Tab-separated table of C-alpha atoms in Angstrom:
chain	number	residue	atom	x	y	z
A	7	GLN	CA	-17.827	-4.927	-1.186
A	8	VAL	CA	-14.804	-4.519	0.938
A	9	GLN	CA	-14.667	-0.583	1.279
A	10	LEU	CA	-10.143	0.256	2.083
A	11	VAL	CA	-9.608	3.754	3.344
A	12	GLU	CA	-6.027	4.894	4.128
A	13	SER	CA	-4.901	6.580	6.355
A	14	GLY	CA	-1.176	7.923	7.503
A	15	GLY	CA	-0.034	9.500	4.800
A	16	GLY	CA	1.400	13.099	5.492
A	17	LEU	CA	4.226	15.344	4.419
A	18	VAL	CA	7.907	14.491	5.516
A	19	GLN	CA	11.608	15.246	4.756
A	20	ALA	CA	14.228	13.086	2.651
A	21	GLY	CA	15.517	10.180	4.535
A	22	GLY	CA	11.869	10.064	7.169
A	23	SER	CA	9.442	7.986	8.045
A	24	LEU	CA	5.632	7.404	6.994
A	25	ARG	CA	3.274	4.259	8.323
A	26	LEU	CA	0.636	3.707	5.774
A	27	SER	CA	-2.849	2.149	7.041
A	28	CYS	CA	-5.223	0.820	4.675
A	29	ALA	CA	-8.367	-0.473	7.186
A	30	ALA	CA	-10.760	-3.167	5.371
A	31	SER	CA	-14.369	-3.144	5.814
A	32	GLU	CA	-14.798	-6.256	6.327
A	33	SER	CA	-12.985	-9.569	6.865
A	34	ILE	CA	-9.488	-9.924	4.836
A	35	PHE	CA	-8.385	-13.553	6.301
A	36	SER	CA	-9.129	-14.609	2.955
A	37	ILE	CA	-8.238	-11.582	0.432
A	38	ASN	CA	-5.651	-13.216	-1.809
A	39	VAL	CA	-4.160	-10.607	-2.690
A	40	MET	CA	-3.195	-6.779	-0.996
A	41	ALA	CA	-1.172	-3.980	-2.700
A	42	TRP	CA	-0.033	-1.172	-2.206
A	43	TYR	CA	0.133	1.346	-5.259
A	44	ARG	CA	1.092	5.206	-5.769
A	45	GLN	CA	0.598	7.833	-8.543
A	46	ALA	CA	2.878	10.471	-8.919
A	47	PRO	CA	1.736	13.913	-10.973
A	48	GLY	CA	1.854	13.294	-14.288
A	49	LYS	CA	2.320	10.032	-14.372
A	50	GLN	CA	1.156	6.146	-14.488
A	51	ARG	CA	0.292	4.183	-11.108
A	52	GLU	CA	2.418	1.716	-10.495
A	53	LEU	CA	2.508	-0.994	-8.246
A	54	VAL	CA	4.831	-0.740	-4.736
A	55	ALA	CA	4.241	-3.813	-2.996
A	56	VAL	CA	2.244	-6.461	-2.186
A	57	ILE	CA	0.714	-9.578	-0.208
A	58	TYR	CA	-0.423	-12.288	-0.469
A	59	LYS	CA	-2.871	-14.114	1.552
A	60	ASP	CA	-0.417	-16.865	3.368
A	61	GLY	CA	2.621	-13.663	3.954
A	62	ILE	CA	4.803	-13.669	0.697
A	63	ALA	CA	5.317	-9.872	0.303
A	64	ASN	CA	6.934	-8.056	-3.353
A	65	TYR	CA	8.090	-5.533	-4.232
A	66	ALA	CA	10.153	-2.695	-6.577
A	67	ASP	CA	12.893	-2.238	-7.343
A	68	SER	CA	12.303	1.518	-6.519
A	69	VAL	CA	11.467	-0.153	-2.619
A	70	LYS	CA	13.400	-3.039	-2.220
A	71	GLY	CA	15.216	-2.905	1.746
A	72	ARG	CA	13.657	0.738	2.408
A	73	PHE	CA	9.374	-0.445	2.195
A	74	THR	CA	7.939	-3.013	4.198
A	75	ILE	CA	4.948	-4.318	3.550
A	76	SER	CA	2.522	-6.207	6.070
A	77	ARG	CA	-0.793	-7.238	6.952
A	78	ASP	CA	-2.950	-7.514	10.208
A	79	ASN	CA	-5.886	-9.891	9.475
A	80	ALA	CA	-6.627	-9.593	13.087
A	81	LYS	CA	-7.358	-5.505	12.788
A	82	ASN	CA	-8.504	-5.946	9.176
A	83	THR	CA	-5.324	-3.918	8.254
A	84	MET	CA	-2.830	-3.302	5.638
A	85	TYR	CA	0.523	-1.898	6.419
A	86	LEU	CA	2.912	0.139	4.248
A	87	GLN	CA	6.054	0.725	6.468
A	88	MET	CA	8.138	3.178	4.220
A	89	ASN	CA	11.799	4.328	5.914
A	90	SER	CA	15.271	6.090	3.348
A	91	LEU	CA	12.300	8.732	1.799
A	92	LYS	CA	13.449	10.229	-1.425
A	93	SER	CA	11.271	13.853	-3.042
A	94	GLU	CA	10.579	10.189	-6.167
A	95	ASP	CA	8.358	9.110	-3.770
A	96	THR	CA	6.253	12.123	-3.766
A	97	ALA	CA	2.487	10.731	-4.642
A	98	VAL	CA	-0.569	9.456	-3.820
A	99	TYR	CA	-0.639	6.106	-2.661
A	100	TYR	CA	-3.364	3.775	-3.145
A	101	CYS	CA	-4.473	1.030	-1.452
A	102	ASN	CA	-5.947	-2.533	-3.511
A	103	ALA	CA	-7.737	-5.894	-2.851
A	104	TYR	CA	-7.996	-8.854	-5.468
A	105	ASN	CA	-10.461	-11.387	-4.850
A	106	PHE	CA	-11.910	-14.359	-6.558
A	107	GLY	CA	-12.117	-11.592	-9.868
A	108	ASN	CA	-13.152	-9.177	-7.623
A	109	LEU	CA	-10.929	-6.009	-7.684
A	110	TYR	CA	-11.386	-2.597	-4.632
A	111	TRP	CA	-9.745	0.561	-4.207
A	112	GLY	CA	-9.146	3.275	-1.794
A	113	GLN	CA	-9.654	7.217	-1.913
A	114	GLY	CA	-5.255	7.117	-1.521
A	115	THR	CA	-3.856	9.535	0.673
A	116	GLN	CA	-0.524	12.245	-0.646
A	117	VAL	CA	2.597	11.430	0.525
A	118	THR	CA	4.859	14.612	-0.183
A	119	VAL	CA	8.667	14.143	0.888
A	120	SER	CA	10.461	17.469	1.136
A	121	SER	CA	14.183	17.517	-0.174
């Protein structure tokens, strides 16, 4: 059972930056897929970015060019660098890991962007 803990959320002005971290309770070296999702009030949870074991990453159109997902296997941590933040990025951000048929979620971290 992999436990995931997000951190790094907070309140930031529009145009600012934040870096989210997702720390895993065990090695992520063999985890095939890790991702960041977000859920805004009254909306469904949506995929923000995904990174595969080989380092290939994909992004939602709404964050392309502004967000960067990365993983540091040595630190068992995944990151989401968020730049040029907009008010519409306000949401609870969750990290996710999928491996050998098992899906794991963190508890979420709030990101609030003030305009």
